[in-house]
Each structure stands twice: as C-alpha cells, then as structure tokens.
PDB file of C-alpha atoms in Angstrom:
ATOM      1  CA  MET A   1       0.021  -0.012  -0.001  1.00 48.00           C
ATOM      2  CA  HIS A   2       1.176   3.485  -0.872  1.00 53.00           C
ATOM      3  CA  ASP A   3       1.885   6.178   1.676  1.00 84.00           C
ATOM      4  CA  THR A   4      -1.259   8.242   1.188  1.00 90.00           C
ATOM      5  CA  GLU A   5      -2.641  11.381   2.740  1.00 95.00           C
ATOM      6  CA  ILE A   6      -5.713  13.505   2.119  1.00 97.00           C
ATOM      7  CA  ARG A   7      -5.638  17.222   2.716  1.00 96.00           C
ATOM      8  CA  GLN A   8      -7.462  20.411   1.894  1.00 97.00           C
ATOM      9  CA  LEU A   9      -5.426  22.521  -0.509  1.00 97.00           C
ATOM     10  CA  ASN A  10      -4.467  26.140   0.106  1.00 94.00           C
ATOM     11  CA  ALA A  11      -3.119  28.915  -2.148  1.00 90.00           C
ATOM     12  CA  ASP A  12       0.395  27.446  -1.930  1.00 92.00           C
ATOM     13  CA  ASP A  13      -0.811  24.200  -3.536  1.00 95.00           C
ATOM     14  CA  VAL A  14      -1.502  25.619  -7.033  1.00 94.00           C
ATOM     15  CA  ASP A  15       0.953  23.250  -8.722  1.00 95.00           C
ATOM     16  CA  ALA A  16      -0.645  20.115  -7.190  1.00 96.00           C
ATOM     17  CA  PHE A  17      -4.123  21.464  -8.000  1.00 96.00           C
ATOM     18  CA  ARG A  18      -3.207  22.177 -11.611  1.00 95.00           C
ATOM     19  CA  ALA A  19      -1.538  18.755 -12.034  1.00 96.00           C
ATOM     20  CA  ILE A  20      -4.439  16.639 -10.772  1.00 97.00           C
ATOM     21  CA  ARG A  21      -7.191  18.777 -12.319  1.00 96.00           C
ATOM     22  CA  LEU A  22      -5.635  18.742 -15.787  1.00 96.00           C
ATOM     23  CA  GLU A  23      -4.935  15.004 -15.467  1.00 97.00           C
ATOM     24  CA  ALA A  24      -8.616  14.407 -14.652  1.00 96.00           C
ATOM     25  CA  LEU A  25      -9.854  16.479 -17.601  1.00 95.00           C
ATOM     26  CA  ARG A  26      -7.411  14.831 -19.981  1.00 95.00           C
ATOM     27  CA  LEU A  27      -7.950  11.198 -18.904  1.00 95.00           C
ATOM     28  CA  GLU A  28     -11.719  11.225 -18.150  1.00 91.00           C
ATOM     29  CA  PRO A  29     -13.125  13.768 -20.655  1.00 89.00           C
ATOM     30  CA  ALA A  30     -16.671  12.369 -20.609  1.00 85.00           C
ATOM     31  CA  ALA A  31     -16.936  12.984 -16.851  1.00 87.00           C
ATOM     32  CA  TYR A  32     -16.637  16.761 -16.897  1.00 90.00           C
ATOM     33  CA  ALA A  33     -18.404  19.795 -18.398  1.00 87.00           C
ATOM     34  CA  SER A  34     -15.018  21.463 -18.895  1.00 90.00           C
ATOM     35  CA  LYS A  35     -12.378  20.537 -21.469  1.00 90.00           C
ATOM     36  CA  PRO A  36      -8.656  20.514 -20.617  1.00 93.00           C
ATOM     37  CA  GLU A  37      -8.095  23.634 -22.705  1.00 92.00           C
ATOM     38  CA  ASP A  38     -10.700  25.497 -20.588  1.00 91.00           C
ATOM     39  CA  TRP A  39      -8.289  25.216 -17.673  1.00 94.00           C
ATOM     40  CA  ALA A  40      -4.828  24.699 -19.149  1.00 92.00           C
ATOM     41  CA  SER A  41      -4.132  28.360 -19.986  1.00 91.00           C
ATOM     42  CA  LEU A  42      -5.423  29.839 -16.717  1.00 93.00           C
ATOM     43  CA  PRO A  43      -2.903  32.092 -14.961  1.00 92.00           C
ATOM     44  CA  ASP A  44      -1.723  31.102 -11.483  1.00 90.00           C
ATOM     45  CA  GLU A  45      -3.919  33.766  -9.921  1.00 92.00           C
ATOM     46  CA  GLU A  46      -7.043  32.153 -11.371  1.00 93.00           C
ATOM     47  CA  TRP A  47      -5.957  28.743 -10.080  1.00 94.00           C
ATOM     48  CA  ARG A  48      -5.493  30.321  -6.634  1.00 93.00           C
ATOM     49  CA  GLU A  49      -8.943  31.935  -6.910  1.00 93.00           C
ATOM     50  CA  ARG A  50     -10.523  28.571  -7.641  1.00 93.00           C
ATOM     51  CA  LEU A  51      -8.986  27.246  -4.421  1.00 93.00           C
ATOM     52  CA  GLN A  52     -11.262  29.595  -2.470  1.00 90.00           C
ATOM     53  CA  VAL A  53     -13.760  26.738  -2.446  1.00 92.00           C
ATOM     54  CA  PRO A  54     -12.627  23.713  -0.419  1.00 96.00           C
ATOM     55  CA  VAL A  55     -10.625  21.367  -2.619  1.00 97.00           C
ATOM     56  CA  PHE A  56      -9.387  18.098  -1.189  1.00 98.00           C
ATOM     57  CA  VAL A  57      -6.591  16.105  -2.796  1.00 98.00           C
ATOM     58  CA  ALA A  58      -5.301  12.607  -2.186  1.00 97.00           C
ATOM     59  CA  PHE A  59      -1.547  12.341  -2.326  1.00 96.00           C
ATOM     60  CA  SER A  60       0.286   9.047  -2.807  1.00 93.00           C
ATOM     61  CA  SER A  61       3.997   9.225  -2.037  1.00 91.00           C
ATOM     62  CA  GLY A  62       3.715  13.005  -2.285  1.00 92.00           C
ATOM     63  CA  GLU A  63       2.079  12.983  -5.765  1.00 95.00           C
ATOM     64  CA  PRO A  64      -1.541  14.156  -6.283  1.00 97.00           C
ATOM     65  CA  VAL A  65      -3.692  11.174  -7.375  1.00 97.00           C
ATOM     66  CA  GLY A  66      -7.273  12.229  -6.585  1.00 97.00           C
ATOM     67  CA  ILE A  67      -9.436  15.302  -6.105  1.00 97.00           C
ATOM     68  CA  MET A  68     -12.868  16.410  -4.838  1.00 97.00           C
ATOM     69  CA  GLY A  69     -14.192  19.908  -4.425  1.00 97.00           C
ATOM     70  CA  LEU A  70     -17.216  21.320  -2.688  1.00 97.00           C
ATOM     71  CA  LEU A  71     -19.064  24.262  -4.209  1.00 95.00           C
ATOM     72  CA  ARG A  72     -21.385  25.886  -1.694  1.00 94.00           C
ATOM     73  CA  GLN A  73     -24.603  27.623  -2.680  1.00 93.00           C
ATOM     74  CA  GLN A  74     -24.376  31.370  -1.972  1.00 91.00           C
ATOM     75  CA  PRO A  75     -27.994  32.617  -1.496  1.00 91.00           C
ATOM     76  CA  SER A  76     -28.794  32.814   2.214  1.00 93.00           C
ATOM     77  CA  LYS A  77     -31.694  30.361   2.013  1.00 94.00           C
ATOM     78  CA  MET A  78     -29.537  27.825   0.152  1.00 93.00           C
ATOM     79  CA  LYS A  79     -26.254  27.957   2.127  1.00 92.00           C
ATOM     80  CA  HIS A  80     -27.038  24.569   3.630  1.00 95.00           C
ATOM     81  CA  ARG A  81     -26.520  23.003   0.156  1.00 96.00           C
ATOM     82  CA  SER A  82     -23.341  22.306  -1.743  1.00 97.00           C
ATOM     83  CA  THR A  83     -22.308  20.494  -4.931  1.00 97.00           C
ATOM     84  CA  LEU A  84     -19.591  17.895  -5.125  1.00 97.00           C
ATOM     85  CA  VAL A  85     -17.322  18.892  -8.056  1.00 96.00           C
ATOM     86  CA  MET A  86     -14.068  17.859  -9.799  1.00 95.00           C
ATOM     87  CA  VAL A  87     -14.337  14.260  -8.613  1.00 96.00           C
ATOM     88  CA  TYR A  88     -11.428  12.122  -9.920  1.00 96.00           C
ATOM     89  CA  LEU A  89      -9.204   9.312  -8.771  1.00 96.00           C
ATOM     90  CA  ARG A  90      -6.309   8.015 -10.872  1.00 96.00           C
ATOM     91  CA  ALA A  91      -7.153   4.569 -12.267  1.00 94.00           C
ATOM     92  CA  SER A  92      -4.175   2.950 -10.531  1.00 94.00           C
ATOM     93  CA  GLU A  93      -5.536   4.101  -7.145  1.00 94.00           C
ATOM     94  CA  ARG A  94      -9.120   2.873  -7.547  1.00 92.00           C
ATOM     95  CA  GLY A  95     -10.442   0.025  -5.428  1.00 91.00           C
ATOM     96  CA  LYS A  96      -8.193   0.859  -2.470  1.00 91.00           C
ATOM     97  CA  GLY A  97     -10.654   2.895  -0.397  1.00 93.00           C
ATOM     98  CA  LEU A  98      -9.057   6.219  -1.372  1.00 94.00           C
ATOM     99  CA  ALA A  99     -12.242   7.615  -2.963  1.00 95.00           C
ATOM    100  CA  ARG A 100     -14.086   6.858   0.260  1.00 96.00           C
ATOM    101  CA  ARG A 101     -11.407   8.619   2.285  1.00 96.00           C
ATOM    102  CA  LEU A 102     -11.599  11.676   0.001  1.00 97.00           C
ATOM    103  CA  LEU A 103     -15.383  11.761   0.256  1.00 98.00           C
ATOM    104  CA  ASP A 104     -15.183  11.339   4.070  1.00 97.00           C
ATOM    105  CA  ALA A 105     -12.943  14.428   4.209  1.00 97.00           C
ATOM    106  CA  VAL A 106     -15.456  16.404   2.125  1.00 97.00           C
ATOM    107  CA  VAL A 107     -18.407  15.245   4.261  1.00 98.00           C
ATOM    108  CA  ASP A 108     -16.510  16.027   7.458  1.00 97.00           C
ATOM    109  CA  PHE A 109     -15.788  19.553   6.157  1.00 97.00           C
ATOM    110  CA  ALA A 110     -19.460  19.973   5.244  1.00 97.00           C
ATOM    111  CA  ALA A 111     -20.620  18.853   8.683  1.00 97.00           C
ATOM    112  CA  ARG A 112     -18.235  21.258  10.438  1.00 97.00           C
ATOM    113  CA  ASN A 113     -19.330  24.175   8.239  1.00 96.00           C
ATOM    114  CA  GLY A 114     -23.117  24.021   8.456  1.00 95.00           C
ATOM    115  CA  ILE A 115     -23.696  22.203   5.179  1.00 97.00           C
ATOM    116  CA  SER A 116     -26.469  19.678   5.547  1.00 97.00           C
ATOM    117  CA  GLN A 117     -26.869  18.471   1.961  1.00 98.00           C
ATOM    118  CA  ILE A 118     -24.351  17.531  -0.730  1.00 98.00           C
ATOM    119  CA  GLU A 119     -25.557  17.213  -4.323  1.00 98.00           C
ATOM    120  CA  LEU A 120     -23.887  15.990  -7.474  1.00 98.00           C
ATOM    121  CA  THR A 121     -24.456  15.065 -11.069  1.00 96.00           C
ATOM    122  CA  VAL A 122     -22.918  11.956 -12.604  1.00 95.00           C
ATOM    123  CA  ASN A 123     -22.740  10.685 -16.161  1.00 94.00           C
ATOM    124  CA  SER A 124     -25.560   8.145 -16.519  1.00 95.00           C
ATOM    125  CA  ARG A 125     -23.149   5.763 -18.302  1.00 92.00           C
ATOM    126  CA  ASN A 126     -20.619   5.768 -15.435  1.00 93.00           C
ATOM    127  CA  ASP A 127     -21.898   2.688 -13.567  1.00 95.00           C
ATOM    128  CA  ARG A 128     -18.854   2.448 -11.277  1.00 93.00           C
ATOM    129  CA  ALA A 129     -19.258   6.046 -10.055  1.00 94.00           C
ATOM    130  CA  ILE A 130     -23.026   5.623  -9.591  1.00 97.00           C
ATOM    131  CA  ARG A 131     -22.466   2.492  -7.466  1.00 96.00           C
ATOM    132  CA  PHE A 132     -19.840   4.330  -5.413  1.00 96.00           C
ATOM    133  CA  TYR A 133     -22.185   7.203  -4.725  1.00 97.00           C
ATOM    134  CA  GLU A 134     -25.081   4.881  -3.873  1.00 98.00           C
ATOM    135  CA  ARG A 135     -22.854   2.948  -1.411  1.00 97.00           C
ATOM    136  CA  SER A 136     -21.902   6.354   0.056  1.00 97.00           C
ATOM    137  CA  ASP A 137     -25.534   7.217   0.941  1.00 97.00           C
ATOM    138  CA  PHE A 138     -26.329   9.362  -2.077  1.00 98.00           C
ATOM    139  CA  ARG A 139     -29.717   8.744  -3.616  1.00 98.00           C
ATOM    140  CA  ARG A 140     -31.003   9.515  -7.083  1.00 98.00           C
ATOM    141  CA  ILE A 141     -33.282  12.539  -7.058  1.00 98.00           C
ATOM    142  CA  GLY A 142     -33.567  13.252 -10.781  1.00 97.00           C
ATOM    143  CA  LEU A 143     -32.312  13.044 -14.292  1.00 97.00           C
ATOM    144  CA  ILE A 144     -31.058  15.833 -16.542  1.00 96.00           C
ATOM    145  CA  PRO A 145     -31.684  14.684 -20.132  1.00 97.00           C
ATOM    146  CA  ALA A 146     -28.802  15.612 -22.405  1.00 95.00           C
ATOM    147  CA  GLY A 147     -27.052  17.209 -19.444  1.00 93.00           C
ATOM    148  CA  MET A 148     -23.800  17.227 -21.440  1.00 92.00           C
ATOM    149  CA  ILE A 149     -22.826  16.887 -25.050  1.00 92.00           C
ATOM    150  CA  HIS A 150     -19.528  14.992 -25.386  1.00 89.00           C
ATOM    151  CA  GLU A 151     -18.007  14.347 -28.802  1.00 89.00           C
ATOM    152  CA  GLY A 152     -21.379  15.083 -30.410  1.00 92.00           C
ATOM    153  CA  GLN A 153     -23.280  12.661 -28.174  1.00 92.00           C
ATOM    154  CA  GLU A 154     -25.942  13.734 -25.708  1.00 95.00           C
ATOM    155  CA  ILE A 155     -25.312  12.228 -22.290  1.00 93.00           C
ATOM    156  CA  ASP A 156     -27.891  12.175 -19.543  1.00 95.00           C
ATOM    157  CA  GLU A 157     -26.761  13.145 -16.046  1.00 96.00           C
ATOM    158  CA  ILE A 158     -28.157  11.620 -12.873  1.00 97.00           C
ATOM    159  CA  LEU A 159     -28.770  14.105 -10.091  1.00 98.00           C
ATOM    160  CA  MET A 160     -28.000  12.670  -6.625  1.00 98.00           C
ATOM    161  CA  ALA A 161     -28.087  14.070  -3.078  1.00 98.00           C
ATOM    162  CA  ARG A 162     -26.930  13.031   0.377  1.00 98.00           C
ATOM    163  CA  ARG A 163     -27.923  14.478   3.689  1.00 98.00           C
ATOM    164  CA  VAL A 164     -25.027  15.294   6.025  1.00 97.00           C
ATOM    165  CA  LYS A 165     -25.508  14.346   9.641  1.00 83.00           C
TER     166      LYS A 165
END
C-alpha cells in the first residue's frame, strides 16, 4: 500500500491542484463539463482563486492522485446546500478505499461548516461512479436529459443528493 494522505489545498498548492485537475480532464473527458483547454491556460492567480472553495486532494508518495471539491450555494436560504465537483481518482488508485477517504474528508468539512446536503451530477453511463455514490448514501433525485454533449453525443446526467448528519 502506498503512503497516502488527504488534505485540503491552500493557495500554496497551485501546482498540485493544476496537475491533478488537468490530469482528470485529460484522462476522463466524458466525466466533466469542462475541457482541458478551458483550464490549461489559466494564470496562477485564477488557479488560486478557484482554491477559495474547499478542494481536497489525495496524495500518494507526495504525488496528487485524486481530487474532490465542494461548491457551496451562496444565496442565504440555500447555504445549507453544496455541490460535489471535480471528482477524480487516478485509475491505478481505484479500489483501495481512497475515494471513500476523500469523500469522508469532504463530508466532514461539510458537517463542520453548516452544510447539511451535498448534491452531485454523474454521467448516466458511469456505472462504477453511480455504485460508489449509492454505497456512500447518495440517492437519485432526478435526471437531466442531455445534461452534457460530449463528442457530439448527448449524455444524460443523474442528479444525486446526500444528507449530512
């Protein structure tokens, strides 16, 4: 087993953030609304700005191998809700419990910061991710038909939510 740690990134972690985010966009293009080129040319200041939301990264032997972010709703009547974003785990690290540890860090952050509901959308064709979320107490609450268009194909997105205790 690798020496792994999970931590919330700060402004000094721009290089690790950039590396894992661009890897995710490049290797799993059907999973994200953004394309690699949407992020690749961003200046460091923009990368730092995007770290204003909590971003958690899994490191294996000091190298970033997974990421999850939490985007909180801003209107006062919706601040109890957040959206799980940028979810990715390097293929070589899957099946080792690391995704669960990343999600636990996100849920712990949510609980400590007054967030009582986490929502997400997932590609309806990504059975492995859907099963992971269902095992992690997310439930299906809707479907967004043609939520994304990837390589000319319409892809439905499943909307899921989990209450935070």
